[in-house]
mmCIF file with all atom_site columns, C-alpha atoms in Angstrom:
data_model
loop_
_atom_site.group_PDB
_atom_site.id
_atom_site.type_symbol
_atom_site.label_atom_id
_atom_site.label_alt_id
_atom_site.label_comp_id
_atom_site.label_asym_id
_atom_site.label_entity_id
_atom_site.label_seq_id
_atom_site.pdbx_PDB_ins_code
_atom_site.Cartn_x
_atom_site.Cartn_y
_atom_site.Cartn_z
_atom_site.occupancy
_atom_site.B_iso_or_equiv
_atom_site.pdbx_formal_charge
_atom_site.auth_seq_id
_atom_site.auth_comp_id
_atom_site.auth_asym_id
_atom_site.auth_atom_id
_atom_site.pdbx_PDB_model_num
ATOM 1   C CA . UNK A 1 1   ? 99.922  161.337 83.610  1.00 0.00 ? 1   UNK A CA 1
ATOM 2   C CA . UNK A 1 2   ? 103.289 160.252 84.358  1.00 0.00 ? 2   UNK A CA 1
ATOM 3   C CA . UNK A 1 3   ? 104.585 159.600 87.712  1.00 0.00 ? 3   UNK A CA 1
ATOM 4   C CA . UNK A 1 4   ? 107.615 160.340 89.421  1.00 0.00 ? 4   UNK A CA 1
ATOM 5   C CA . UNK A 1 5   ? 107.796 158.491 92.721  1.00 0.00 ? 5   UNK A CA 1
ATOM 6   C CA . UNK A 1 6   ? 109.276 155.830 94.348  1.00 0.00 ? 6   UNK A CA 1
ATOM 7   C CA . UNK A 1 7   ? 110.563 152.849 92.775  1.00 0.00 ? 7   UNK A CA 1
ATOM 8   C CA . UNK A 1 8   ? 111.535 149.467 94.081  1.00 0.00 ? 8   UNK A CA 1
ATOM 9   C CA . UNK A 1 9   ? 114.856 147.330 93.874  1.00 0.00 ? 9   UNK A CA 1
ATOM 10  C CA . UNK A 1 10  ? 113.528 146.205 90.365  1.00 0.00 ? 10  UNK A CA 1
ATOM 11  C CA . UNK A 1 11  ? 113.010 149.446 88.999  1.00 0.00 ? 11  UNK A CA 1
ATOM 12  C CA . UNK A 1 12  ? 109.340 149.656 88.906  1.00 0.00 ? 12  UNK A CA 1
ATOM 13  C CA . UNK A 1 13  ? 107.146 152.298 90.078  1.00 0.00 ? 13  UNK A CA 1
ATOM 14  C CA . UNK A 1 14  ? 105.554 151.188 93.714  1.00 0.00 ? 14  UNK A CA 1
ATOM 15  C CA . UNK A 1 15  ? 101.937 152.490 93.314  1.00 0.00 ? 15  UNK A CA 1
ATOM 16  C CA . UNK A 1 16  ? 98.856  153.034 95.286  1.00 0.00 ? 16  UNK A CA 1
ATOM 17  C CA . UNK A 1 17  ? 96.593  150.258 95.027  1.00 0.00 ? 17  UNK A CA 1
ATOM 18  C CA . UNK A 1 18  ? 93.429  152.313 96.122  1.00 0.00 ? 18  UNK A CA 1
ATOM 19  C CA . UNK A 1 19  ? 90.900  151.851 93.533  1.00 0.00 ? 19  UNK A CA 1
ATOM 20  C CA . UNK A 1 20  ? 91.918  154.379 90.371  1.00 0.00 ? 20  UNK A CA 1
ATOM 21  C CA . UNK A 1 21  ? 94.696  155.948 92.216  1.00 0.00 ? 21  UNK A CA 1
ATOM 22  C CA . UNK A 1 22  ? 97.901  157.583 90.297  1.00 0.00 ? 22  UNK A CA 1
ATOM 23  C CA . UNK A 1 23  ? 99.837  158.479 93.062  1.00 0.00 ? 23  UNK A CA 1
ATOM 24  C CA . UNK A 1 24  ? 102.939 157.020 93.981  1.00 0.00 ? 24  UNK A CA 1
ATOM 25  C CA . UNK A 1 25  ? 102.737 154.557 97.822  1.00 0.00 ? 25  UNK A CA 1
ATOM 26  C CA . UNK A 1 26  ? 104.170 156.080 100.927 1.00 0.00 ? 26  UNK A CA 1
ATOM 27  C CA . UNK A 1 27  ? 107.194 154.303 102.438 1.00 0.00 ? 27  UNK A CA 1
ATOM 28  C CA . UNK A 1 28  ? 106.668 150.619 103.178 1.00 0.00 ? 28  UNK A CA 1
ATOM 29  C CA . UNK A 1 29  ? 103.126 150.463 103.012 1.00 0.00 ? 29  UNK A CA 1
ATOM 30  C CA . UNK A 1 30  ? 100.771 150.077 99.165  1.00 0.00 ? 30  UNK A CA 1
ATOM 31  C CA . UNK A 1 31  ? 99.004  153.468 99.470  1.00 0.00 ? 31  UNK A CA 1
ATOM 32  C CA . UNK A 1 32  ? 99.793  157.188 99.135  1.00 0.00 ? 32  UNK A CA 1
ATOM 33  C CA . UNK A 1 33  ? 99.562  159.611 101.852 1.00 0.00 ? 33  UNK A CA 1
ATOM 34  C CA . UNK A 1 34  ? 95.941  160.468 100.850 1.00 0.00 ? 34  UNK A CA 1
ATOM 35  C CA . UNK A 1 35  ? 95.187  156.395 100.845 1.00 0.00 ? 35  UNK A CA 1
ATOM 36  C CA . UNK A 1 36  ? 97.263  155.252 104.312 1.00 0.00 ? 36  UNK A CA 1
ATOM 37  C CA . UNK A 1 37  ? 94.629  153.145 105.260 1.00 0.00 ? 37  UNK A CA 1
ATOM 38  C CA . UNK A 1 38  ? 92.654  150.484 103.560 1.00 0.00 ? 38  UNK A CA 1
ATOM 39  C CA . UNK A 1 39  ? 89.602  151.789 104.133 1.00 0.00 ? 39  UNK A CA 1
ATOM 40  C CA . UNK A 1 40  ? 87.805  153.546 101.016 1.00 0.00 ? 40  UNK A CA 1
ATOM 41  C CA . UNK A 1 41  ? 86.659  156.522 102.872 1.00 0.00 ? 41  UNK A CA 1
ATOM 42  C CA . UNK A 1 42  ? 84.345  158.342 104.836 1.00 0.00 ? 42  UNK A CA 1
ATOM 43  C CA . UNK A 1 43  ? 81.008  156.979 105.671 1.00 0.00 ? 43  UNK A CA 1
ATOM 44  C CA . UNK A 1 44  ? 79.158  159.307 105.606 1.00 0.00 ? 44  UNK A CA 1
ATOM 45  C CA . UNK A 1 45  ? 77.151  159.668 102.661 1.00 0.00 ? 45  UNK A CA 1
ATOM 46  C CA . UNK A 1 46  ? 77.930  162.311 99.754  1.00 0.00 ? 46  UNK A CA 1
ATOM 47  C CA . UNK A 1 47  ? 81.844  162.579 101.522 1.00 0.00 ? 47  UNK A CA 1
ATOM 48  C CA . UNK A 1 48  ? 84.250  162.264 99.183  1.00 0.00 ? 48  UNK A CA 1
ATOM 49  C CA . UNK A 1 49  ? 86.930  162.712 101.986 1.00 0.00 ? 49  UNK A CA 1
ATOM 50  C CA . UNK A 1 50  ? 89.591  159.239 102.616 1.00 0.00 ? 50  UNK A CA 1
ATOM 51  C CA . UNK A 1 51  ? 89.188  157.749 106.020 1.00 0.00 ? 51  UNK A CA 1
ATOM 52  C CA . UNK A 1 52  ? 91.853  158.591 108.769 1.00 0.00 ? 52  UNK A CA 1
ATOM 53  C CA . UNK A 1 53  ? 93.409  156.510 111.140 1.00 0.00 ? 53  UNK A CA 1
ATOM 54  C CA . UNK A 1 54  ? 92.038  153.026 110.311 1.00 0.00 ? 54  UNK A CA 1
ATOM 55  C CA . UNK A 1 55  ? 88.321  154.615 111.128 1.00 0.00 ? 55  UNK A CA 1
ATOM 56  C CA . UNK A 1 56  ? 85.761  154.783 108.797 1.00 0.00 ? 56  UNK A CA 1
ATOM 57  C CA . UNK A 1 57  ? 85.360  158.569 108.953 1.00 0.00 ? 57  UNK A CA 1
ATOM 58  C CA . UNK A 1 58  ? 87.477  161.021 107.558 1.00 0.00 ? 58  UNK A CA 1
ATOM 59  C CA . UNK A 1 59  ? 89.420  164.119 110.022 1.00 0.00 ? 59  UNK A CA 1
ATOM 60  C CA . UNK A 1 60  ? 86.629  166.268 109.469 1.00 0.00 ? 60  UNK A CA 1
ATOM 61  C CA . UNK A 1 61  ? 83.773  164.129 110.529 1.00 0.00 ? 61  UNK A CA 1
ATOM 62  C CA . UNK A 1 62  ? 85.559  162.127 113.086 1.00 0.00 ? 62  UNK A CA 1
ATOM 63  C CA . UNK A 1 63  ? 86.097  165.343 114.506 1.00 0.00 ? 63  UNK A CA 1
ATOM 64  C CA . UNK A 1 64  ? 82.217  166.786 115.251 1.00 0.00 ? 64  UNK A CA 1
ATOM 65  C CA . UNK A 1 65  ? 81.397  163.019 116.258 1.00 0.00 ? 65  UNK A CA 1
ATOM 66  C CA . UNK A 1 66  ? 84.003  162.852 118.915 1.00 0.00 ? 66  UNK A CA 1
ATOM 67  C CA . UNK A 1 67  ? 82.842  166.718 119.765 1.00 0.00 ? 67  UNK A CA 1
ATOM 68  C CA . UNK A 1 68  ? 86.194  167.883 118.443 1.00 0.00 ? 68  UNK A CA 1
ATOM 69  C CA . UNK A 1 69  ? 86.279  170.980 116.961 1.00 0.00 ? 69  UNK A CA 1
ATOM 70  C CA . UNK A 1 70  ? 87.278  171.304 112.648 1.00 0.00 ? 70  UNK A CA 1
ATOM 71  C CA . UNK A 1 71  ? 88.969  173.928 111.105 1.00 0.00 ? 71  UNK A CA 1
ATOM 72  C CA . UNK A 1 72  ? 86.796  177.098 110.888 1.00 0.00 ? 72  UNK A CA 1
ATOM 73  C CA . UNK A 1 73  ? 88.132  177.923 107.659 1.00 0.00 ? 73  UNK A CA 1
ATOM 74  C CA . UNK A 1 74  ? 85.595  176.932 105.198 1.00 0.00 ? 74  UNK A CA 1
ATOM 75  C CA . UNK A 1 75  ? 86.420  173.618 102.868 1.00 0.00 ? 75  UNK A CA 1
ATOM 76  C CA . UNK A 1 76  ? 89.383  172.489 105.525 1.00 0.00 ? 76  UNK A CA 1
ATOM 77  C CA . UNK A 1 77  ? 88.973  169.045 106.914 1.00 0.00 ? 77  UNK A CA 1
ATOM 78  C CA . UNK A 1 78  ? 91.462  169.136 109.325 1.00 0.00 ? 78  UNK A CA 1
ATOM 79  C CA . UNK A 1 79  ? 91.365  169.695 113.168 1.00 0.00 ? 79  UNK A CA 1
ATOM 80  C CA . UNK A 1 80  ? 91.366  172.659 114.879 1.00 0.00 ? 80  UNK A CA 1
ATOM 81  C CA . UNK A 1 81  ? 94.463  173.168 117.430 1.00 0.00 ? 81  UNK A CA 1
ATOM 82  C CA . UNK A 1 82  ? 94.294  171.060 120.287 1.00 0.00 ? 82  UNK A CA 1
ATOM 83  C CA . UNK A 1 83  ? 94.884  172.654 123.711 1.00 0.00 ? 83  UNK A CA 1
ATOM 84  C CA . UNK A 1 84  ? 98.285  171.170 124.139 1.00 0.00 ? 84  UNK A CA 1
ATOM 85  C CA . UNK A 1 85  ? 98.846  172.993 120.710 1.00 0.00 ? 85  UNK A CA 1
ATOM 86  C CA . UNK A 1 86  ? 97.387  176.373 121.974 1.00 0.00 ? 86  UNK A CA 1
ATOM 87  C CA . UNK A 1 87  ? 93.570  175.942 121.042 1.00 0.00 ? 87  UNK A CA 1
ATOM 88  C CA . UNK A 1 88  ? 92.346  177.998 118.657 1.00 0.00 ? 88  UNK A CA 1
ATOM 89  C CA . UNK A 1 89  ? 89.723  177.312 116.171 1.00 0.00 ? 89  UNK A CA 1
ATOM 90  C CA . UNK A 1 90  ? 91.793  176.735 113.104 1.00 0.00 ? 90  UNK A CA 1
ATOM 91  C CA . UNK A 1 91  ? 94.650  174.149 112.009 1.00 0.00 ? 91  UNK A CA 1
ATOM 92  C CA . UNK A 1 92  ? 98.406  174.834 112.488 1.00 0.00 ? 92  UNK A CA 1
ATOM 93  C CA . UNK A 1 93  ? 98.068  175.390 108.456 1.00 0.00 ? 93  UNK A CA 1
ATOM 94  C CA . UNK A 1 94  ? 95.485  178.048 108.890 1.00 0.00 ? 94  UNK A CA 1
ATOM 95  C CA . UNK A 1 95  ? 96.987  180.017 111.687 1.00 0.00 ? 95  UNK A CA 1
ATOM 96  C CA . UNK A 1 96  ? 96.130  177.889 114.526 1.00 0.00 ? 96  UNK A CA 1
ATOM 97  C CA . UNK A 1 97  ? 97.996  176.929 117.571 1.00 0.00 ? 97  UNK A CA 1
ATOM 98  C CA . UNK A 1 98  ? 100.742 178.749 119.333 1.00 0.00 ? 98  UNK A CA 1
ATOM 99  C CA . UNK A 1 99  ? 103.029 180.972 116.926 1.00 0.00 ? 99  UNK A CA 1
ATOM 100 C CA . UNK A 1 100 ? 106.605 181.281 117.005 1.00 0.00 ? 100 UNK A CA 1
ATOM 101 C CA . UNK A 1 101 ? 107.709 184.302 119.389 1.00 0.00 ? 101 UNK A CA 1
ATOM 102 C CA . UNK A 1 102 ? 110.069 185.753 117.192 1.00 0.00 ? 102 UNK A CA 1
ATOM 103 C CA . UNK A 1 103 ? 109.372 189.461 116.056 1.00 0.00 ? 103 UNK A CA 1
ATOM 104 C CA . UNK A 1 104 ? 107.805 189.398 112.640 1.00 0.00 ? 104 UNK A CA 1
ATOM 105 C CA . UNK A 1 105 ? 107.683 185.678 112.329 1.00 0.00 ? 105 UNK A CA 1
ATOM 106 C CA . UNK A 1 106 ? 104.131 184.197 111.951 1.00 0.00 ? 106 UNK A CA 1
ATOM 107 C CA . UNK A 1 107 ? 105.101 179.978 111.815 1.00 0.00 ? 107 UNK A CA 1
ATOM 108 C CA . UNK A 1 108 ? 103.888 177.636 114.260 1.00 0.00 ? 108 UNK A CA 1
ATOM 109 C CA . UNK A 1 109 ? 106.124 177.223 117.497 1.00 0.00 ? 109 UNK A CA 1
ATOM 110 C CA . UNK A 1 110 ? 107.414 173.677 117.095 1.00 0.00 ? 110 UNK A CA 1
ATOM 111 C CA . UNK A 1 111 ? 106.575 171.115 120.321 1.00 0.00 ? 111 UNK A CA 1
ATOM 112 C CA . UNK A 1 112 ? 106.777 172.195 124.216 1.00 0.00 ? 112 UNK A CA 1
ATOM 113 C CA . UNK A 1 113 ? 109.001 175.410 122.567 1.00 0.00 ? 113 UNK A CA 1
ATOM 114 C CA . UNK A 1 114 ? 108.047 178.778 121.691 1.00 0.00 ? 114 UNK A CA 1
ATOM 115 C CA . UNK A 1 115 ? 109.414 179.242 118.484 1.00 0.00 ? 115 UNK A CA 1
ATOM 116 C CA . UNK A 1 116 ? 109.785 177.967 115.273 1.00 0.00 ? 116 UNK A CA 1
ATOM 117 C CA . UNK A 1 117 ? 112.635 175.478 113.873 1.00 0.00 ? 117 UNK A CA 1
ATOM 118 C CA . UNK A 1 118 ? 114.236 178.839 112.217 1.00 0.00 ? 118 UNK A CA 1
ATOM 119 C CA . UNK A 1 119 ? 113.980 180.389 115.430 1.00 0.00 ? 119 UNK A CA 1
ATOM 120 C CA . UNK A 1 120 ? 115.594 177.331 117.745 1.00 0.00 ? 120 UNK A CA 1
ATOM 121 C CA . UNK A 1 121 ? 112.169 176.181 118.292 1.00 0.00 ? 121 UNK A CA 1
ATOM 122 C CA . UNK A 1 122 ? 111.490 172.378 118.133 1.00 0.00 ? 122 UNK A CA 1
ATOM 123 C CA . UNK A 1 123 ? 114.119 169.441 119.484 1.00 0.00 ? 123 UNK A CA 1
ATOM 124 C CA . UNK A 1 124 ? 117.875 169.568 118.284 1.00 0.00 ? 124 UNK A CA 1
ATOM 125 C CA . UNK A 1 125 ? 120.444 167.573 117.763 1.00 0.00 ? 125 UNK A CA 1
ATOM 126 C CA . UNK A 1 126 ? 121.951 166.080 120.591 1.00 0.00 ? 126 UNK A CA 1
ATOM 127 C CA . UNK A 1 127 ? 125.316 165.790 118.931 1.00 0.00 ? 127 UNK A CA 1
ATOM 128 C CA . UNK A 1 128 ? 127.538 168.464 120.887 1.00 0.00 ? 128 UNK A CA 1
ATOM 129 C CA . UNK A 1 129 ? 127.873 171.712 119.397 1.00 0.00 ? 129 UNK A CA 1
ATOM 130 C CA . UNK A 1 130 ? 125.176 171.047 116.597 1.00 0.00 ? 130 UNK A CA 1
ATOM 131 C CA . UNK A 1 131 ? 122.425 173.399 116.453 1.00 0.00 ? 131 UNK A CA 1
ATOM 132 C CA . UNK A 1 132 ? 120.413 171.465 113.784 1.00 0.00 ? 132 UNK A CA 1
ATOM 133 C CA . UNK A 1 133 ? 116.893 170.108 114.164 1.00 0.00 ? 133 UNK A CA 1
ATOM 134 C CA . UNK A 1 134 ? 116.452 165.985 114.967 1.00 0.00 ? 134 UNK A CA 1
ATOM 135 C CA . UNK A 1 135 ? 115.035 164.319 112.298 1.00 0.00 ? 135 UNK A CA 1
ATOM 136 C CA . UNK A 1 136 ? 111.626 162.061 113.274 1.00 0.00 ? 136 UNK A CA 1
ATOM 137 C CA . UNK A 1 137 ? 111.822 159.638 115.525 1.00 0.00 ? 137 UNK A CA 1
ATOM 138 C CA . UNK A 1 138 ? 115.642 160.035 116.333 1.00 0.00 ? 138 UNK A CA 1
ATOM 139 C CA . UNK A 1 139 ? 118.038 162.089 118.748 1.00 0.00 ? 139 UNK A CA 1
ATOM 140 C CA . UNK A 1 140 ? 119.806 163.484 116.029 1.00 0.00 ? 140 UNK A CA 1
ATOM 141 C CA . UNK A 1 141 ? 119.825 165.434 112.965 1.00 0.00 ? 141 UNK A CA 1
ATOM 142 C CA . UNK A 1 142 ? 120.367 163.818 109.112 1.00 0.00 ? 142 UNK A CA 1
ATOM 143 C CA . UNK A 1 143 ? 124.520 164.554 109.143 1.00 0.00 ? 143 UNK A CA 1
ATOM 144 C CA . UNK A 1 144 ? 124.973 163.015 112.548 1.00 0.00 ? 144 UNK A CA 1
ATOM 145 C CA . UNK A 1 145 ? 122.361 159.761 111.416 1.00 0.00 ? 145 UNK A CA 1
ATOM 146 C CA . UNK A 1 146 ? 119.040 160.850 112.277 1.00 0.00 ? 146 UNK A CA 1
ATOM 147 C CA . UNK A 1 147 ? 116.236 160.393 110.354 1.00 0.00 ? 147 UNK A CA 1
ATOM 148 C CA . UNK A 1 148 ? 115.155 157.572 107.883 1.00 0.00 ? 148 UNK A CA 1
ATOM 149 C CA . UNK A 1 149 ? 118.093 156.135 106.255 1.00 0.00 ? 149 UNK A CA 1
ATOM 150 C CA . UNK A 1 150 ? 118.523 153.998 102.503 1.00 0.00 ? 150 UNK A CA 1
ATOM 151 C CA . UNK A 1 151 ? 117.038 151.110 102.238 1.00 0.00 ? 151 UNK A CA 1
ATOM 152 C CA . UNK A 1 152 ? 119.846 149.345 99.898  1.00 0.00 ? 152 UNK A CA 1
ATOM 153 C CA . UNK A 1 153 ? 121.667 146.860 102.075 1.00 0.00 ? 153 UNK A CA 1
ATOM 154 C CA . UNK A 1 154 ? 124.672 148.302 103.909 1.00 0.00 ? 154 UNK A CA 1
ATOM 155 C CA . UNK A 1 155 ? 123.841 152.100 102.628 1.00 0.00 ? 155 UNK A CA 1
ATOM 156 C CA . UNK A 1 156 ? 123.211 154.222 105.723 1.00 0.00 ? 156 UNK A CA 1
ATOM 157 C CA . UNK A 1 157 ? 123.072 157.144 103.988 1.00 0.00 ? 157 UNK A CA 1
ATOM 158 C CA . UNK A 1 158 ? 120.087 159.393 104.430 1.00 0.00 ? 158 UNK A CA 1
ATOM 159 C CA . UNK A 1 159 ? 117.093 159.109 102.349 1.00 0.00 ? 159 UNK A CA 1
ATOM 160 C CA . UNK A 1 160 ? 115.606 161.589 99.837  1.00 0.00 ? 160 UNK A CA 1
ATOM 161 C CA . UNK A 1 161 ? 112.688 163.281 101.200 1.00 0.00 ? 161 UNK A CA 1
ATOM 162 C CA . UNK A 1 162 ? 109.839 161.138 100.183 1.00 0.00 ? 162 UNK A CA 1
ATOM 163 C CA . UNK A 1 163 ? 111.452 157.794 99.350  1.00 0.00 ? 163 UNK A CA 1
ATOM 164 C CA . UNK A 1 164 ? 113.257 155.016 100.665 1.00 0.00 ? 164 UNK A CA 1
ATOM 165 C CA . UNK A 1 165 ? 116.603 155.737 98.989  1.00 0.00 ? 165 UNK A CA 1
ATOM 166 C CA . UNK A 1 166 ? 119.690 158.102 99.438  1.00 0.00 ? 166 UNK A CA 1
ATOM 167 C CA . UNK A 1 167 ? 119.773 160.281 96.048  1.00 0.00 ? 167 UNK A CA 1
ATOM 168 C CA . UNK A 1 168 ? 122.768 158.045 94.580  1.00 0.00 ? 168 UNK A CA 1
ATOM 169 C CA . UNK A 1 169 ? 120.786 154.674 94.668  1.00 0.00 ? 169 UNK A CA 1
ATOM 170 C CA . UNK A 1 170 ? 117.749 156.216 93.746  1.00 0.00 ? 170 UNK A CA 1
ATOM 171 C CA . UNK A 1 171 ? 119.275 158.161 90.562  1.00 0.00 ? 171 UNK A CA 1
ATOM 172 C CA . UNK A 1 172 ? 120.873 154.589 90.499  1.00 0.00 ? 172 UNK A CA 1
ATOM 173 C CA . UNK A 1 173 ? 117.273 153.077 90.443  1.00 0.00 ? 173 UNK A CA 1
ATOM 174 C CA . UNK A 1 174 ? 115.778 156.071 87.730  1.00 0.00 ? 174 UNK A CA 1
ATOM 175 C CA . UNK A 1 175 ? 118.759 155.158 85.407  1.00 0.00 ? 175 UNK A CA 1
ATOM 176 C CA . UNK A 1 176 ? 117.823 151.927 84.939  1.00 0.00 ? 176 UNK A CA 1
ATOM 177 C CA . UNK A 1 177 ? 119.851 150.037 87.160  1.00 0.00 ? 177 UNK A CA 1
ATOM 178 C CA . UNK A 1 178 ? 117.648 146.602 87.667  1.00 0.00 ? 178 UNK A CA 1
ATOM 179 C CA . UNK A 1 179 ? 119.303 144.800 91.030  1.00 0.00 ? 179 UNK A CA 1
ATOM 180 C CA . UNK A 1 180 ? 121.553 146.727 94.104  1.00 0.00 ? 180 UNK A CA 1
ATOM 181 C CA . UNK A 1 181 ? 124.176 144.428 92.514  1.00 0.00 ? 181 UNK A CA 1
ATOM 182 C CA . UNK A 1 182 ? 124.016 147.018 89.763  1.00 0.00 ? 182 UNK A CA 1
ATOM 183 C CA . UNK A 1 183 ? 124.401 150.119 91.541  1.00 0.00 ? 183 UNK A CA 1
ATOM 184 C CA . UNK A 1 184 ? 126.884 152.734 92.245  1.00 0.00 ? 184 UNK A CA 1
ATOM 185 C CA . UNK A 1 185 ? 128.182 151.367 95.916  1.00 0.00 ? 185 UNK A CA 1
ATOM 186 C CA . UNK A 1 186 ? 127.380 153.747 99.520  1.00 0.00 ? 186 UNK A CA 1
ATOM 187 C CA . UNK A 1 187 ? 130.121 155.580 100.583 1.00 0.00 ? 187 UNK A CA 1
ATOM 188 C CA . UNK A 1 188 ? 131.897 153.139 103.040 1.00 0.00 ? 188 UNK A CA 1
ATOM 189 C CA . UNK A 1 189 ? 130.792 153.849 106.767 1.00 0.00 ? 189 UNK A CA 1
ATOM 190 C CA . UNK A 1 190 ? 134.487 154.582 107.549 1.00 0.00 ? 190 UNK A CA 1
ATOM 191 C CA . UNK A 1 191 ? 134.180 158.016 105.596 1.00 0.00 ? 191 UNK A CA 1
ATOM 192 C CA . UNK A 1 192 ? 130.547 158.747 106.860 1.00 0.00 ? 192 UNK A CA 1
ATOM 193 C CA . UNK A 1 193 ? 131.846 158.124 110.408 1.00 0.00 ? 193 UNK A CA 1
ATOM 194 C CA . UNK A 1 194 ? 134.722 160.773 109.704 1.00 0.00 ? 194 UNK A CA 1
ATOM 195 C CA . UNK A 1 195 ? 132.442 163.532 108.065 1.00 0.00 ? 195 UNK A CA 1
ATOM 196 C CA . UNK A 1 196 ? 130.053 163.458 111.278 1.00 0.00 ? 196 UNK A CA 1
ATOM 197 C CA . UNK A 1 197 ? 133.129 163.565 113.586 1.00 0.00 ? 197 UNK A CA 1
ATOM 198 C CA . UNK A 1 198 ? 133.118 166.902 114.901 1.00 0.00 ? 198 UNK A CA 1
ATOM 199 C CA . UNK A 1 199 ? 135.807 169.434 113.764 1.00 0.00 ? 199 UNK A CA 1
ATOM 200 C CA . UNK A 1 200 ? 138.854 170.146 116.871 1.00 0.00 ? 200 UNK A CA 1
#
């Protein structure tokens, strides 16, 4: 099988170096989501669940040691709701936790809000007049330079969902392109800094 993810400055595919894995490594680090940590999974015997969190049991069993309460829906591995989430006995995935307000709308309220991001749930952007969501760790959403950014020196474009590059070096990167010498150049900061500049 073929994979599609991420590569590096040479044009090669950055893999997950867990044992047989195929799947492409998350962000900085040599494993995939499902691999984050070095660890080669749950302890306890017949699991076939990954380990979470740097401990050597997975969500599912870290959670009935620790007396936290799994999923009740049968086969899920992940947590039920935690009380700051509106406990419930399910995962936000499976209906758990508090649900957006909004008539008819059935998705999880987003943090210390009541509704979902559609609904204005969740933080925004705290760029004046911008009702957009903030991206991550950041104050601010992806057009006013929240969120993770390109990793090609001097690009501060935002990056693709999933990789480390904007969509121009990475396309860059998938074309062939061996070296950021060899790539199409970032729009210079002068124009980003004029397209996030708020219309008068």
């Amino acid at each position: 099988m073929v994979s599609t993810g991420i590569y590096d400055l040479h044009g090669e595919v950055v893999m997950c170096t867990y044992q047989e894995c195929s799947n492409t490594s998350k962000g900085s680090t040599r494993y995939c989501k499902n691999h984050d940590s070095p660890s080669k999974g749950c302890m306890v015997e017949g699991c076939t669940n990954v380990a979470h969190g740097g401990t050597p049991l997975c969500i599912f069993h870290s959670s009935r040691m620790h007396k936290r309460r799994g999923c009740a829906v049968s086969g899920c591995t992940k947590g039920a709701c935690s009380s700051s989430q509106g406990r419930t006995d399910r995962c936000v995935k499976h209906g758990g936790g508090k649900r957006c307000k909004y008539d008819g709308c059935g998705k999880g309220a987003q943090g210390n809000t009541d509704f979902c991001i559609a609904h204005g749930g969740g933080r925004r952007c705290e760029f004046q007049g911008c009702e957009k969501s903030a991206q991550g760790r950041t104050d601010s959403c992806i057009k006013h330079g929240g969120g993770r950014r390109c990793m090609v020196l001097g690009c501060n474009m935002s990056a693709a969902y999933g990789t480390d590059f904007c969509s121009m070096h990475r396309t860059s990167l998938l074309s062939g392109y061996n070296s950021a010498h060899e790539m199409l150049p970032a729009p210079a900061p002068e124009r980003r800094a004029k397209e996030a500049e708020p219309s008068k």
